[in-house]
Amino acid sequence: MSFCSIYRVPVAFKFSLHNQRCELRGKIGRNRTVIRSVSGERGSASSVYDVNFPSDYDQLLFQAKTATDMALKDGKKLLEIEFPTTSLESVPGDGEGGNEMTESMLLTRGYCDRLIPPEKCTKTRIFFPEANEVGFARRSAFEGSTLKLDYLTKPSLFEDFGFTTKVKMADRVKPEDELFLVAYPYFNVNEMLVVEELYNEAVVGTERKLIIFNGELDRIRSGYYPPFFYPKLAALAKTFLPKLETVYYVHNFKGRKGGTLFRSYPGPWKVLRKLGGTYVALHEQEEMPSLKEVALNILPSA
């Protein structure tokens, strides 16, 4: 466990140092970890890393950190982590916007503390959606952190109409930077375009890595933004998202035939359903299914 801080972790942060150490020691026993050999569609054997659905956010962050470590070890350069922040069983829209972002910031800190060793903190740059969030982060969840805190966009005089001031990513990056983490870039449609710019200008052709943390990329995947009105954003589904490795993912579906789409790298994609307090696997596959396929085909037929 590592903590990128020069003094105390903020009191408001929900994970105490003592609890983190105790819970981490217990996780090896509580998280089922299985490496098994299975035959793929092409007949070749592949190793499948299998974990239980997390029972709380401490287990979730531990699993996400482990999945990230394995993906980075495998040479992945563009990673996605996505999970609900209101509760493990919530769906998009359940939480209020402001509270959801506060929870995301706290969870971002918890993830960073687990993933990044102290000697790498000053070589890691965390990008928040807007410049004013950096100051708030330093006063709250990231108080005392030696991680570099940065931003994707600046508010403008026309912010109420959805306009922000573009920030040139090449000017934000420093030669010593090794890892970028972009926290919840989904509030403004321009934020993901800036993330693509960051990847193209500062990651491609280098040894750097980029992690998108709770970016709600399913909005782009599902065509939520009409291409006629948002051509550049819609184009990301073909030009940028295919380069991603989704290393940790949780998406819930409500209703009588509800369930959960779950993945922890390098394991398969699973469709789960909670029965009697236990998550049961209904379906699994190697490639990510669309949310529409899960909602209309897989869950109703299970």
mmCIF file of N, CA, C and O in Angstrom, residues 66-141:
data_model
loop_
_atom_site.group_PDB
_atom_site.id
_atom_site.type_symbol
_atom_site.label_atom_id
_atom_site.label_comp_id
_atom_site.label_asym_id
_atom_site.label_seq_id
_atom_site.Cartn_x
_atom_site.Cartn_y
_atom_site.Cartn_z
ATOM 1 N N THR A 66 -5.296 -4.225 -8.871
ATOM 2 C CA THR A 66 -4.676 -5.461 -9.334
ATOM 3 C C THR A 66 -4.834 -5.615 -10.841
ATOM 4 O O THR A 66 -3.883 -5.982 -11.553
ATOM 5 N N ALA A 67 -6.036 -5.326 -11.349
ATOM 6 C CA ALA A 67 -6.281 -5.418 -12.789
ATOM 7 C C ALA A 67 -5.394 -4.432 -13.557
ATOM 8 O O ALA A 67 -4.853 -4.757 -14.619
ATOM 9 N N THR A 68 -5.240 -3.227 -13.010
ATOM 10 C CA THR A 68 -4.392 -2.221 -13.657
ATOM 11 C C THR A 68 -2.939 -2.680 -13.695
ATOM 12 O O THR A 68 -2.262 -2.557 -14.726
ATOM 13 N N ASP A 69 -2.443 -3.185 -12.584
ATOM 14 C CA ASP A 69 -1.065 -3.677 -12.534
ATOM 15 C C ASP A 69 -0.811 -4.730 -13.613
ATOM 16 O O ASP A 69 0.222 -4.716 -14.296
ATOM 17 N N MET A 70 -1.758 -5.651 -13.762
ATOM 18 C CA MET A 70 -1.578 -6.722 -14.733
ATOM 19 C C MET A 70 -1.614 -6.180 -16.160
ATOM 20 O O MET A 70 -0.856 -6.619 -17.030
ATOM 21 N N ALA A 71 -2.505 -5.213 -16.411
ATOM 22 C CA ALA A 71 -2.594 -4.629 -17.752
ATOM 23 C C ALA A 71 -1.332 -3.847 -18.097
ATOM 24 O O ALA A 71 -0.811 -3.940 -19.215
ATOM 25 N N LEU A 72 -0.815 -3.076 -17.137
ATOM 26 C CA LEU A 72 0.419 -2.323 -17.380
ATOM 27 C C LEU A 72 1.589 -3.270 -17.612
ATOM 28 O O LEU A 72 2.450 -3.019 -18.467
ATOM 29 N N LYS A 73 1.613 -4.364 -16.867
ATOM 30 C CA LYS A 73 2.673 -5.356 -17.051
ATOM 31 C C LYS A 73 2.603 -5.973 -18.439
ATOM 32 O O LYS A 73 3.629 -6.341 -19.024
ATOM 33 N N ASP A 74 1.383 -6.070 -18.992
ATOM 34 C CA ASP A 74 1.189 -6.627 -20.333
ATOM 35 C C ASP A 74 1.425 -5.601 -21.432
ATOM 36 O O ASP A 74 1.196 -5.894 -22.616
ATOM 37 N N GLY A 75 1.822 -4.390 -21.059
ATOM 38 C CA GLY A 75 2.161 -3.383 -22.055
ATOM 39 C C GLY A 75 1.012 -2.525 -22.531
ATOM 40 O O GLY A 75 1.148 -1.795 -23.524
ATOM 41 N N LYS A 76 -0.142 -2.571 -21.861
ATOM 42 C CA LYS A 76 -1.268 -1.732 -22.251
ATOM 43 C C LYS A 76 -0.952 -0.270 -21.919
ATOM 44 O O LYS A 76 -0.431 0.038 -20.853
ATOM 45 N N LYS A 77 -1.293 0.635 -22.847
ATOM 46 C CA LYS A 77 -0.944 2.044 -22.683
ATOM 47 C C LYS A 77 -2.156 2.948 -22.429
ATOM 48 O O LYS A 77 -2.012 4.036 -21.897
ATOM 49 N N LEU A 78 -3.348 2.503 -22.843
ATOM 50 C CA LEU A 78 -4.566 3.301 -22.695
ATOM 51 C C LEU A 78 -5.611 2.450 -21.988
ATOM 52 O O LEU A 78 -6.134 1.492 -22.562
ATOM 53 N N LEU A 79 -5.914 2.804 -20.742
ATOM 54 C CA LEU A 79 -6.743 1.963 -19.885
ATOM 55 C C LEU A 79 -8.016 2.693 -19.464
ATOM 56 O O LEU A 79 -8.016 3.911 -19.287
ATOM 57 N N GLU A 80 -9.077 1.910 -19.275
ATOM 58 C CA GLU A 80 -10.346 2.445 -18.782
ATOM 59 C C GLU A 80 -10.751 1.720 -17.516
ATOM 60 O O GLU A 80 -10.666 0.493 -17.433
ATOM 61 N N ILE A 81 -11.212 2.507 -16.528
ATOM 62 C CA ILE A 81 -11.813 1.960 -15.313
ATOM 63 C C ILE A 81 -13.166 2.635 -15.153
ATOM 64 O O ILE A 81 -13.267 3.864 -15.207
ATOM 65 N N GLU A 82 -14.216 1.841 -14.980
ATOM 66 C CA GLU A 82 -15.569 2.398 -14.911
ATOM 67 C C GLU A 82 -16.397 1.610 -13.902
ATOM 68 O O GLU A 82 -16.468 0.385 -13.966
ATOM 69 N N PHE A 83 -17.006 2.316 -12.955
ATOM 70 C CA PHE A 83 -17.894 1.680 -11.984
ATOM 71 C C PHE A 83 -18.800 2.743 -11.376
ATOM 72 O O PHE A 83 -18.478 3.933 -11.384
ATOM 73 N N PRO A 84 -19.951 2.367 -10.837
ATOM 74 C CA PRO A 84 -20.848 3.351 -10.225
ATOM 75 C C PRO A 84 -20.270 3.870 -8.914
ATOM 76 O O PRO A 84 -19.607 3.130 -8.179
ATOM 77 N N THR A 85 -20.516 5.133 -8.622
ATOM 78 C CA THR A 85 -19.945 5.743 -7.415
ATOM 79 C C THR A 85 -20.969 5.973 -6.315
ATOM 80 O O THR A 85 -20.592 6.188 -5.166
ATOM 81 N N THR A 86 -22.262 5.949 -6.643
ATOM 82 C CA THR A 86 -23.290 6.149 -5.606
ATOM 83 C C THR A 86 -23.379 4.932 -4.706
ATOM 84 O O THR A 86 -23.415 5.043 -3.480
ATOM 85 N N SER A 87 -23.437 3.753 -5.312
ATOM 86 C CA SER A 87 -23.379 2.475 -4.599
ATOM 87 C C SER A 87 -23.014 1.421 -5.629
ATOM 88 O O SER A 87 -23.130 1.642 -6.838
ATOM 89 N N LEU A 88 -22.597 0.254 -5.169
ATOM 90 C CA LEU A 88 -22.174 -0.788 -6.096
ATOM 91 C C LEU A 88 -23.326 -1.294 -6.954
ATOM 92 O O LEU A 88 -23.096 -1.902 -7.996
ATOM 93 N N GLU A 89 -24.566 -1.053 -6.523
ATOM 94 C CA GLU A 89 -25.722 -1.541 -7.263
ATOM 95 C C GLU A 89 -26.470 -0.414 -7.966
ATOM 96 O O GLU A 89 -27.547 -0.639 -8.528
ATOM 97 N N SER A 90 -25.921 0.787 -7.971
ATOM 98 C CA SER A 90 -26.610 1.925 -8.582
ATOM 99 C C SER A 90 -26.415 1.931 -10.096
ATOM 100 O O SER A 90 -25.531 1.265 -10.637
ATOM 101 N N VAL A 91 -27.250 2.716 -10.769
ATOM 102 C CA VAL A 91 -27.155 2.894 -12.211
ATOM 103 C C VAL A 91 -26.933 4.378 -12.490
ATOM 104 O O VAL A 91 -27.182 5.225 -11.627
ATOM 105 N N PRO A 92 -26.437 4.732 -13.687
ATOM 106 C CA PRO A 92 -26.245 6.148 -14.001
ATOM 107 C C PRO A 92 -27.515 6.963 -13.780
ATOM 108 O O PRO A 92 -28.602 6.566 -14.193
ATOM 109 N N GLY A 93 -27.355 8.078 -13.089
ATOM 110 C CA GLY A 93 -28.496 8.935 -12.805
ATOM 111 C C GLY A 93 -29.059 8.778 -11.411
ATOM 112 O O GLY A 93 -29.871 9.596 -10.976
ATOM 113 N N ASP A 94 -28.633 7.732 -10.684
ATOM 114 C CA ASP A 94 -29.136 7.529 -9.325
ATOM 115 C C ASP A 94 -28.661 8.614 -8.366
ATOM 116 O O ASP A 94 -29.379 9.023 -7.464
ATOM 117 N N GLY A 95 -27.436 9.075 -8.538
ATOM 118 C CA GLY A 95 -26.862 10.067 -7.631
ATOM 119 C C GLY A 95 -26.997 11.476 -8.163
ATOM 120 O O GLY A 95 -27.178 11.693 -9.363
ATOM 121 N N GLU A 96 -26.897 12.447 -7.274
ATOM 122 C CA GLU A 96 -26.898 13.835 -7.687
ATOM 123 C C GLU A 96 -25.521 14.195 -8.232
ATOM 124 O O GLU A 96 -24.498 13.716 -7.753
ATOM 125 N N GLY A 97 -25.495 15.074 -9.242
ATOM 126 C CA GLY A 97 -24.254 15.388 -9.943
ATOM 127 C C GLY A 97 -23.123 15.809 -9.034
ATOM 128 O O GLY A 97 -22.008 15.281 -9.107
ATOM 129 N N GLY A 98 -23.379 16.772 -8.145
ATOM 130 C CA GLY A 98 -22.324 17.266 -7.261
ATOM 131 C C GLY A 98 -21.820 16.201 -6.311
ATOM 132 O O GLY A 98 -20.612 16.025 -6.132
ATOM 133 N N ASN A 99 -22.745 15.455 -5.688
ATOM 134 C CA ASN A 99 -22.345 14.397 -4.770
ATOM 135 C C ASN A 99 -21.600 13.287 -5.494
ATOM 136 O O ASN A 99 -20.644 12.711 -4.972
ATOM 137 N N GLU A 100 -22.045 12.991 -6.726
ATOM 138 C CA GLU A 100 -21.404 11.929 -7.493
ATOM 139 C C GLU A 100 -19.960 12.286 -7.816
ATOM 140 O O GLU A 100 -19.068 11.442 -7.753
ATOM 141 N N MET A 101 -19.709 13.547 -8.148
ATOM 142 C CA MET A 101 -18.345 13.957 -8.459
ATOM 143 C C MET A 101 -17.473 13.972 -7.205
ATOM 144 O O MET A 101 -16.285 13.644 -7.264
ATOM 145 N N THR A 102 -18.057 14.348 -6.069
ATOM 146 C CA THR A 102 -17.298 14.308 -4.817
ATOM 147 C C THR A 102 -16.892 12.877 -4.486
ATOM 148 O O THR A 102 -15.750 12.613 -4.100
ATOM 149 N N GLU A 103 -17.840 11.945 -4.639
ATOM 150 C CA GLU A 103 -17.532 10.540 -4.399
ATOM 151 C C GLU A 103 -16.461 10.066 -5.372
ATOM 152 O O GLU A 103 -15.548 9.326 -4.997
ATOM 153 N N SER A 104 -16.562 10.494 -6.626
ATOM 154 C CA SER A 104 -15.568 10.088 -7.622
ATOM 155 C C SER A 104 -14.181 10.586 -7.250
ATOM 156 O O SER A 104 -13.188 9.883 -7.434
ATOM 157 N N MET A 105 -14.103 11.811 -6.714
ATOM 158 C CA MET A 105 -12.815 12.353 -6.321
ATOM 159 C C MET A 105 -12.213 11.554 -5.178
ATOM 160 O O MET A 105 -11.006 11.236 -5.172
ATOM 161 N N LEU A 106 -13.033 11.194 -4.199
ATOM 162 C CA LEU A 106 -12.552 10.393 -3.069
ATOM 163 C C LEU A 106 -12.089 9.015 -3.541
ATOM 164 O O LEU A 106 -11.045 8.514 -3.115
ATOM 165 N N LEU A 107 -12.859 8.417 -4.436
ATOM 166 C CA LEU A 107 -12.490 7.104 -4.940
ATOM 167 C C LEU A 107 -11.249 7.171 -5.830
ATOM 168 O O LEU A 107 -10.441 6.241 -5.848
ATOM 169 N N THR A 108 -11.097 8.273 -6.540
ATOM 170 C CA THR A 108 -9.879 8.469 -7.325
ATOM 171 C C THR A 108 -8.664 8.491 -6.420
ATOM 172 O O THR A 108 -7.632 7.864 -6.709
ATOM 173 N N ARG A 109 -8.762 9.196 -5.293
ATOM 174 C CA ARG A 109 -7.650 9.238 -4.340
ATOM 175 C C ARG A 109 -7.356 7.844 -3.780
ATOM 176 O O ARG A 109 -6.199 7.426 -3.672
ATOM 177 N N GLY A 110 -8.421 7.115 -3.440
ATOM 178 C CA GLY A 110 -8.214 5.770 -2.913
ATOM 179 C C GLY A 110 -7.533 4.858 -3.914
ATOM 180 O O GLY A 110 -6.658 4.064 -3.560
ATOM 181 N N TYR A 111 -7.913 4.974 -5.167
ATOM 182 C CA TYR A 111 -7.294 4.174 -6.220
ATOM 183 C C TYR A 111 -5.825 4.554 -6.396
ATOM 184 O O TYR A 111 -4.945 3.682 -6.490
ATOM 185 N N CYS A 112 -5.539 5.850 -6.431
ATOM 186 C CA CYS A 112 -4.156 6.311 -6.590
ATOM 187 C C CYS A 112 -3.276 5.847 -5.434
ATOM 188 O O CYS A 112 -2.125 5.446 -5.627
ATOM 189 N N ASP A 113 -3.800 5.913 -4.218
ATOM 190 C CA ASP A 113 -3.025 5.504 -3.057
ATOM 191 C C ASP A 113 -2.646 4.031 -3.116
ATOM 192 O O ASP A 113 -1.601 3.626 -2.604
ATOM 193 N N ARG A 114 -3.500 3.222 -3.721
ATOM 194 C CA ARG A 114 -3.210 1.799 -3.847
ATOM 195 C C ARG A 114 -2.266 1.502 -5.010
ATOM 196 O O ARG A 114 -1.449 0.600 -4.947
ATOM 197 N N LEU A 115 -2.404 2.266 -6.098
ATOM 198 C CA LEU A 115 -1.690 1.946 -7.329
ATOM 199 C C LEU A 115 -0.276 2.508 -7.390
ATOM 200 O O LEU A 115 0.643 1.831 -7.867
ATOM 201 N N ILE A 116 -0.094 3.728 -6.917
ATOM 202 C CA ILE A 116 1.130 4.474 -7.211
ATOM 203 C C ILE A 116 2.087 4.448 -6.021
ATOM 204 O O ILE A 116 1.758 4.944 -4.938
ATOM 205 N N PRO A 117 3.280 3.889 -6.186
ATOM 206 C CA PRO A 117 4.251 3.880 -5.094
ATOM 207 C C PRO A 117 4.778 5.288 -4.828
ATOM 208 O O PRO A 117 4.745 6.148 -5.708
ATOM 209 N N PRO A 118 5.250 5.562 -3.614
ATOM 210 C CA PRO A 118 5.687 6.920 -3.251
ATOM 211 C C PRO A 118 6.701 7.518 -4.210
ATOM 212 O O PRO A 118 6.630 8.702 -4.527
ATOM 213 N N GLU A 119 7.630 6.717 -4.697
ATOM 214 C CA GLU A 119 8.680 7.259 -5.560
ATOM 215 C C GLU A 119 8.150 7.653 -6.944
ATOM 216 O O GLU A 119 8.848 8.334 -7.707
ATOM 217 N N LYS A 120 6.926 7.247 -7.281
ATOM 218 C CA LYS A 120 6.343 7.577 -8.583
ATOM 219 C C LYS A 120 5.320 8.711 -8.499
ATOM 220 O O LYS A 120 4.784 9.121 -9.539
ATOM 221 N N CYS A 121 5.047 9.204 -7.310
ATOM 222 C CA CYS A 121 4.002 10.216 -7.154
ATOM 223 C C CYS A 121 4.294 11.487 -7.941
ATOM 224 O O CYS A 121 3.407 12.046 -8.600
ATOM 225 N N THR A 122 5.527 11.961 -7.893
ATOM 226 C CA THR A 122 5.870 13.208 -8.589
ATOM 227 C C THR A 122 6.019 12.995 -10.096
ATOM 228 O O THR A 122 6.224 13.956 -10.833
ATOM 229 N N LYS A 123 5.884 11.744 -10.541
ATOM 230 C CA LYS A 123 5.932 11.442 -11.970
ATOM 231 C C LYS A 123 4.557 11.069 -12.504
ATOM 232 O O LYS A 123 4.423 10.592 -13.637
ATOM 233 N N THR A 124 3.529 11.276 -11.660
ATOM 234 C CA THR A 124 2.155 10.949 -12.026
ATOM 235 C C THR A 124 1.322 12.218 -12.041
ATOM 236 O O THR A 124 1.324 12.977 -11.073
ATOM 237 N N ARG A 125 0.596 12.444 -13.120
ATOM 238 C CA ARG A 125 -0.205 13.664 -13.265
ATOM 239 C C ARG A 125 -1.685 13.282 -13.323
ATOM 240 O O ARG A 125 -2.113 12.513 -14.177
ATOM 241 N N ILE A 126 -2.467 13.845 -12.405
ATOM 242 C CA ILE A 126 -3.900 13.603 -12.337
ATOM 243 C C ILE A 126 -4.620 14.782 -12.980
ATOM 244 O O ILE A 126 -4.458 15.927 -12.546
ATOM 245 N N PHE A 127 -5.411 14.515 -14.008
ATOM 246 C CA PHE A 127 -6.159 15.567 -14.693
ATOM 247 C C PHE A 127 -7.613 15.555 -14.236
ATOM 248 O O PHE A 127 -8.300 14.536 -14.362
ATOM 249 N N PHE A 128 -8.078 16.687 -13.694
ATOM 250 C CA PHE A 128 -9.485 16.865 -13.381
ATOM 251 C C PHE A 128 -10.152 17.597 -14.544
ATOM 252 O O PHE A 128 -9.488 18.250 -15.354
ATOM 253 N N PRO A 129 -11.484 17.526 -14.642
ATOM 254 C CA PRO A 129 -12.156 18.136 -15.798
ATOM 255 C C PRO A 129 -11.908 19.631 -15.947
ATOM 256 O O PRO A 129 -11.691 20.106 -17.056
ATOM 257 N N GLU A 130 -11.938 20.398 -14.825
ATOM 258 C CA GLU A 130 -11.798 21.846 -14.915
ATOM 259 C C GLU A 130 -10.755 22.356 -13.923
ATOM 260 O O GLU A 130 -10.481 21.712 -12.902
ATOM 261 N N ALA A 131 -10.230 23.541 -14.212
ATOM 262 C CA ALA A 131 -9.174 24.125 -13.385
ATOM 263 C C ALA A 131 -9.632 24.367 -11.952
ATOM 264 O O ALA A 131 -8.862 24.163 -10.999
ATOM 265 N N ASN A 132 -10.891 24.775 -11.752
ATOM 266 C CA ASN A 132 -11.339 25.081 -10.398
ATOM 267 C C ASN A 132 -11.451 23.838 -9.518
ATOM 268 O O ASN A 132 -11.492 23.943 -8.286
ATOM 269 N N GLU A 133 -11.487 22.648 -10.123
ATOM 270 C CA GLU A 133 -11.550 21.422 -9.335
ATOM 271 C C GLU A 133 -10.199 21.066 -8.727
ATOM 272 O O GLU A 133 -10.131 20.322 -7.749
ATOM 273 N N VAL A 134 -9.128 21.571 -9.313
ATOM 274 C CA VAL A 134 -7.797 21.282 -8.788
ATOM 275 C C VAL A 134 -7.640 21.870 -7.394
ATOM 276 O O VAL A 134 -7.158 21.209 -6.470
ATOM 277 N N GLY A 135 -8.044 23.122 -7.225
ATOM 278 C CA GLY A 135 -7.960 23.746 -5.908
ATOM 279 C C GLY A 135 -8.814 23.035 -4.882
ATOM 280 O O GLY A 135 -8.387 22.839 -3.742
ATOM 281 N N PHE A 136 -10.025 22.646 -5.282
ATOM 282 C CA PHE A 136 -10.896 21.910 -4.367
ATOM 283 C C PHE A 136 -10.279 20.577 -3.977
ATOM 284 O O PHE A 136 -10.332 20.166 -2.805
ATOM 285 N N ALA A 137 -9.672 19.891 -4.948
ATOM 286 C CA ALA A 137 -9.044 18.602 -4.660
ATOM 287 C C ALA A 137 -7.901 18.757 -3.663
ATOM 288 O O ALA A 137 -7.750 17.940 -2.746
ATOM 289 N N ARG A 138 -7.107 19.820 -3.817
ATOM 290 C CA ARG A 138 -5.977 20.039 -2.902
ATOM 291 C C ARG A 138 -6.456 20.348 -1.481
ATOM 292 O O ARG A 138 -5.751 20.082 -0.518
ATOM 293 N N ARG A 139 -7.643 20.917 -1.359
ATOM 294 C CA ARG A 139 -8.170 21.254 -0.035
ATOM 295 C C ARG A 139 -8.959 20.110 0.582
ATOM 296 O O ARG A 139 -9.319 20.191 1.768
ATOM 297 N N SER A 140 -9.235 19.074 -0.186
ATOM 298 C CA SER A 140 -10.101 18.004 0.319
ATOM 299 C C SER A 140 -9.456 16.636 0.123
ATOM 300 O O SER A 140 -8.530 16.273 0.849
ATOM 301 N N ALA A 141 -9.912 15.884 -0.855
ATOM 302 C CA ALA A 141 -9.483 14.491 -1.001
ATOM 303 C C ALA A 141 -7.989 14.336 -1.240
ATOM 304 O O ALA A 141 -7.381 13.364 -0.803
#
